[in-house]
CSV table of C-alpha atoms in Angstrom, one decimal:
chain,number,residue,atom,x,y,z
A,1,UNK,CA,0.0,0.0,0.0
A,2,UNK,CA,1.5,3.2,-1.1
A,3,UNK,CA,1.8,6.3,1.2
A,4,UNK,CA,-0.9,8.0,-0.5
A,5,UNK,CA,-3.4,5.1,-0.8
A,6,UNK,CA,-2.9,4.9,3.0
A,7,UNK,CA,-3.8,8.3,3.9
A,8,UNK,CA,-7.0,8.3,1.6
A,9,UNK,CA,-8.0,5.5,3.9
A,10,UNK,CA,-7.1,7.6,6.9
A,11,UNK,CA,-9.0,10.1,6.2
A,12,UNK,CA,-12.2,7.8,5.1
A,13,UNK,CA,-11.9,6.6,8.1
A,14,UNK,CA,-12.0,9.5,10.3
A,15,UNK,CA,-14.6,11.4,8.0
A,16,UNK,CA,-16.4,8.2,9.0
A,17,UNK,CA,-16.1,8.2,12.7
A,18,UNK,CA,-16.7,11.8,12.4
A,19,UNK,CA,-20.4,10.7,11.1
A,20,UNK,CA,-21.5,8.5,14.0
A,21,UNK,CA,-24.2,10.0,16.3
A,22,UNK,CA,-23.6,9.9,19.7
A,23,UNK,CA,-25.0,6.8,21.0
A,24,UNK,CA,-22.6,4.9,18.2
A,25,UNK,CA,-19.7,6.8,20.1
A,26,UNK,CA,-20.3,6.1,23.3
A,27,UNK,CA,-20.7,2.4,22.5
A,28,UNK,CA,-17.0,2.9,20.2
A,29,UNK,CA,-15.6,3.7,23.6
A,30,UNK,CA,-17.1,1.0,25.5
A,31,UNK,CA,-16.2,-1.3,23.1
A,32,UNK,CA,-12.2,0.3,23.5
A,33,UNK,CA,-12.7,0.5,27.1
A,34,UNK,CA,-13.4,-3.5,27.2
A,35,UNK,CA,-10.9,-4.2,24.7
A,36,UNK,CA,-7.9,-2.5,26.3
A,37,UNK,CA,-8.3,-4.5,29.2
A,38,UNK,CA,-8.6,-8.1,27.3
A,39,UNK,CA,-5.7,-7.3,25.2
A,40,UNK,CA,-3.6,-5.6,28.3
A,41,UNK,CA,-3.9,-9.2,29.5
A,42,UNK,CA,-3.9,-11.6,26.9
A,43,UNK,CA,-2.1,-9.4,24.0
A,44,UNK,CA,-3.5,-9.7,20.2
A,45,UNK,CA,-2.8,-13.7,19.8
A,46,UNK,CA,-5.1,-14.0,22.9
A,47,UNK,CA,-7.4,-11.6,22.3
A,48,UNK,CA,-10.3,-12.5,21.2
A,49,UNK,CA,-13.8,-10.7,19.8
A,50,UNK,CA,-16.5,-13.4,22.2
A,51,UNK,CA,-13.5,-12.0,24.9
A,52,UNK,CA,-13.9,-8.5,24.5
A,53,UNK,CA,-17.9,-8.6,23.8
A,54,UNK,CA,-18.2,-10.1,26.9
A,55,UNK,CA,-16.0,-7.5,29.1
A,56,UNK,CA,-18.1,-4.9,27.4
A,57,UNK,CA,-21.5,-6.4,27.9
A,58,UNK,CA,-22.6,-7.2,24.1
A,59,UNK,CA,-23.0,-9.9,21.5
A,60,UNK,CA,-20.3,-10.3,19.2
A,61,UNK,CA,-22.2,-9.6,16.2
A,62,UNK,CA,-22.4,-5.7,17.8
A,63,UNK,CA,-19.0,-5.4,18.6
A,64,UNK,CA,-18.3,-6.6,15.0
A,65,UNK,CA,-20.5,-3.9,13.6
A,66,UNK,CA,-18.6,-1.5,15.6
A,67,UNK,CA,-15.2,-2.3,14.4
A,68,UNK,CA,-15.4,-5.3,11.9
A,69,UNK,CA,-12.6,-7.0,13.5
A,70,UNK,CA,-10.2,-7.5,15.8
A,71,UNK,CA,-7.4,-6.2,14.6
A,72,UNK,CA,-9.4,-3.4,14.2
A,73,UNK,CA,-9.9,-2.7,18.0
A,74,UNK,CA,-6.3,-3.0,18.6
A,75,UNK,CA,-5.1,-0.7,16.0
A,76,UNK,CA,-7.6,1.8,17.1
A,77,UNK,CA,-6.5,1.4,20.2
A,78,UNK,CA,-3.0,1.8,19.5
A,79,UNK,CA,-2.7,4.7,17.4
A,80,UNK,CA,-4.7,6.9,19.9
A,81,UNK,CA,-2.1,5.3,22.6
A,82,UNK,CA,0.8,6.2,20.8
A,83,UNK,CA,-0.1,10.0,20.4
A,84,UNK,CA,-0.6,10.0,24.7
A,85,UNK,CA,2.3,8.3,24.7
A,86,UNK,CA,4.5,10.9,23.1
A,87,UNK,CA,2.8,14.3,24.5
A,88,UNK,CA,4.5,14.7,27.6
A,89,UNK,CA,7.8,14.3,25.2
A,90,UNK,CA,6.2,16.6,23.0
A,91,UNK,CA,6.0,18.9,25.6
A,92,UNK,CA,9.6,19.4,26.6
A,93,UNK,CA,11.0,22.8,25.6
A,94,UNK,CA,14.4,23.9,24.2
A,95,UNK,CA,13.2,27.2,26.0
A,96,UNK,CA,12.7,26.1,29.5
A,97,UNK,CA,15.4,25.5,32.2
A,98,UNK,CA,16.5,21.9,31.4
A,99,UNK,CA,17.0,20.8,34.8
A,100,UNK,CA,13.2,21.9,35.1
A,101,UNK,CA,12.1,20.3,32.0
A,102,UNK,CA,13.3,16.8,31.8
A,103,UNK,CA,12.3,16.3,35.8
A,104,UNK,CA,8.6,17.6,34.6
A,105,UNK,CA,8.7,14.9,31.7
A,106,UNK,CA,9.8,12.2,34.2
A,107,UNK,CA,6.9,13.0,36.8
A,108,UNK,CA,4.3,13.1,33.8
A,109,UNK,CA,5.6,9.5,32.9
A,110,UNK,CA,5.2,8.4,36.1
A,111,UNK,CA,1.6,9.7,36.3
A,112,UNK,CA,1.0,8.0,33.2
A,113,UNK,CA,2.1,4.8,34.5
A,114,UNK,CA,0.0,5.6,37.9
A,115,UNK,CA,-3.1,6.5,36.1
A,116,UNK,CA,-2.8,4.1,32.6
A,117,UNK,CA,-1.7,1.1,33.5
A,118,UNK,CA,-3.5,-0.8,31.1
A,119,UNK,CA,-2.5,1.4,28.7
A,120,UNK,CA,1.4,1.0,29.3
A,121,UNK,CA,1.0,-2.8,29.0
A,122,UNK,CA,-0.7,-2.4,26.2
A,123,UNK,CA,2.3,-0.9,24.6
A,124,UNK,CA,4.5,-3.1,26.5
A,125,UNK,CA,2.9,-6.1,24.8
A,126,UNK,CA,3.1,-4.4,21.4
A,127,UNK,CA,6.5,-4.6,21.7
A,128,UNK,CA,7.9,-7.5,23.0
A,129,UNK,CA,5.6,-9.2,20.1
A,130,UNK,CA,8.0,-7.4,17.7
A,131,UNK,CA,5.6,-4.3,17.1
A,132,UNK,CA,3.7,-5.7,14.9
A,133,UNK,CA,1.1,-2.7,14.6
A,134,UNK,CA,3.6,-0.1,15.3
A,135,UNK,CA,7.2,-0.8,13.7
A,136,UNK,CA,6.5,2.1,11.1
A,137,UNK,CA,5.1,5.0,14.0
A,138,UNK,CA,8.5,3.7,15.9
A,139,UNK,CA,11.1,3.6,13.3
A,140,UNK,CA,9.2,7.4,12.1
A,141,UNK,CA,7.5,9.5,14.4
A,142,UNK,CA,8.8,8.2,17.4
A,143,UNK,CA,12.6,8.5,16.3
A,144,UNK,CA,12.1,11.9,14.6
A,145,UNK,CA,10.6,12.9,17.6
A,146,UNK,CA,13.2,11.3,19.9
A,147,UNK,CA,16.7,12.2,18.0
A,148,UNK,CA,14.6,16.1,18.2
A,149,UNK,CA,15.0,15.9,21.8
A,150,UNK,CA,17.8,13.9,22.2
A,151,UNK,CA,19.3,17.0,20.1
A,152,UNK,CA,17.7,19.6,22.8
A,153,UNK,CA,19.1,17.6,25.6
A,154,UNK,CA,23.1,17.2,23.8
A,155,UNK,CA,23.1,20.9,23.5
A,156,UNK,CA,21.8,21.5,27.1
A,157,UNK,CA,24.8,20.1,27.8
A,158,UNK,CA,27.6,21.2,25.7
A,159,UNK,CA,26.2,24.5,26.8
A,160,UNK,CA,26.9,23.7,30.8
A,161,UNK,CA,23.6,23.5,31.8
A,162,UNK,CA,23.2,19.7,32.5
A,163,UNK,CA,26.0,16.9,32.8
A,164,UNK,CA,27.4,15.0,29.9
A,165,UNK,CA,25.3,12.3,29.4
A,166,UNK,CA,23.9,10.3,26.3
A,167,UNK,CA,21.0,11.8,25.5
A,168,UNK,CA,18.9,9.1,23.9
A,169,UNK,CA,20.3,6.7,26.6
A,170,UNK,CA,18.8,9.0,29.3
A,171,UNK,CA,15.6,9.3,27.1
A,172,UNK,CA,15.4,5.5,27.1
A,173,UNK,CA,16.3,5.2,31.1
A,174,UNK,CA,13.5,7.6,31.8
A,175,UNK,CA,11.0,5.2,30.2
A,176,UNK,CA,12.4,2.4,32.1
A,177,UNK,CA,12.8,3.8,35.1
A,178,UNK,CA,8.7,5.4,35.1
A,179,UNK,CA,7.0,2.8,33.1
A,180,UNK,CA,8.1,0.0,35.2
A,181,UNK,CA,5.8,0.9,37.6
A,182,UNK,CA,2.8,-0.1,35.2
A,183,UNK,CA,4.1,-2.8,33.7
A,184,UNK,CA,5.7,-4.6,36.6
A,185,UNK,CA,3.8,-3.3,39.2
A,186,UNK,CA,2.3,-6.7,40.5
A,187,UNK,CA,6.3,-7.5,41.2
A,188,UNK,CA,6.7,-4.0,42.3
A,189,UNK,CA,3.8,-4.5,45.1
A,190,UNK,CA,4.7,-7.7,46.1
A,191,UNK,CA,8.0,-6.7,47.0
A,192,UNK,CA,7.4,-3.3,48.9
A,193,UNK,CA,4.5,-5.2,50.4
A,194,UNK,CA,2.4,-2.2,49.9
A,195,UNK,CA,-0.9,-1.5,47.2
A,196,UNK,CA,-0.7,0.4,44.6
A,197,UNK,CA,-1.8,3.1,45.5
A,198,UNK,CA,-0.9,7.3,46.0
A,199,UNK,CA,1.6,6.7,48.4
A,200,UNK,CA,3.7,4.6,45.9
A,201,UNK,CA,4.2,6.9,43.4
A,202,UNK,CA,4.9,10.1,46.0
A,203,UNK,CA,7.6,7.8,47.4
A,204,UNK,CA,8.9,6.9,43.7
A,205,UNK,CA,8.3,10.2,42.5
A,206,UNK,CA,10.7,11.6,45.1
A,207,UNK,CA,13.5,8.9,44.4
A,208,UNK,CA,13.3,9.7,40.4
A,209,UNK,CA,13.4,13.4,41.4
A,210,UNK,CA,17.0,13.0,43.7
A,211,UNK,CA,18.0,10.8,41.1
A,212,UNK,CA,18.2,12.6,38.3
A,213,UNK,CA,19.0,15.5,39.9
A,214,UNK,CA,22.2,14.0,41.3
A,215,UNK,CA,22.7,12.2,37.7
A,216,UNK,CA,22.2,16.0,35.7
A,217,UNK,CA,23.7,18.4,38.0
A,218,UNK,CA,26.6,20.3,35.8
A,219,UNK,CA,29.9,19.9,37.9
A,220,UNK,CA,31.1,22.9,38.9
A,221,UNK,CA,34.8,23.5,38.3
């Protein structure tokens, strides 16, 4: 499918959606609602339609007249993940203080992992099943938008105002380091012995915050 065939779809699509009254949306978003937790569990092999019409209370036949298919549901799903996933990256500015900026873009992750957890395993899943929806976002929007702040971040610091560090390694440690607590955050419970709950992420938000602080401070000669 050529780039332009692919875009006339796009847009048929959304002048489609853009059509539906508002009972039809509202049962689009149960229908995602019940999907993204069947497939935050059982990923796209597992997944199936009788699965997700029953988490959303319907018949199959409706959720198929909703969507059409499966793979459907999931790439809906995804593509409207994938822009949430990147605005708080978005958002960091070449203009702010950078100390300021990339601590800001490390809580928002974290809240994102506190309040999407379905969501993050999602992705998560996406992923360690080779991207199969996503390789072309990944290897295009995501890296343009990446190597832009990974550029932000390299002259931050030839400039003084943060410590040398690798700028798409600290990019990628950031997701680690904030996303963990979604995707692992049975293990993570189990261990601290604690829910997950507020508390969790106040006590991880202030490690993350002394961390990187100690991690980007400039030395001072």
């Amino acid at each position: 499918m050529t780039m332009v065939e692919k875009a006339a779809m796009e847009k048929g699509a959304d002048s489609k959606k853009s059509k539906l009254t508002r009972i039809q949306r509202e049962k689009r978003e149960q229908i995602l609602r019940a999907a993204l937790d069947v497939f935050a569990i059982e990923g796209l092999r597992g997944a199936t339609l009788a699965k997700i019409a029953d988490a959303a209370g319907m018949s199959k036949p409706h959720v198929v007249y909703y969507f059409g298919s499966k793979d459907a549901i999931y790439t809906d799903l995804l593509e409207s993940l994938l822009e949430t996933w990147l605005s708080p990256l978005r958002e960091l500015s070449a203009e702010g203080e950078p100390l300021a900026e990339i601590l800001t873009y490390v809580r928002r992750k974290l809240r994102m992992s506190q309040d999407m957890p379905r969501e993050s395993k999602l992705f998560a899943t996406e992923i360690l099943h080779g991207a199969p929806r996503t390789v072309d976002q990944l290897s295009g929007e995501l890296k343009s938008l990446v190597d832009e702040k990974a550029a932000v971040i390299e002259k931050w610091s030839s400039e003084g105002k943060l410590a040398n560090v690798d700028p798409h390694h600290l990019i990628f440690s950031i997701w680690a380091m904030t996303q963990h607590y979604a995707d692992f955050d049975v293990q993570v419970c189990a261990i601290l012995g604690q829910p997950r709950a507020e508390q969790l992420f106040d006590e991880a938000d202030a490690y993350l915050t002394d961390f990187f602080v100690r991690a980007l401070r400039p030395t001072v000669e």
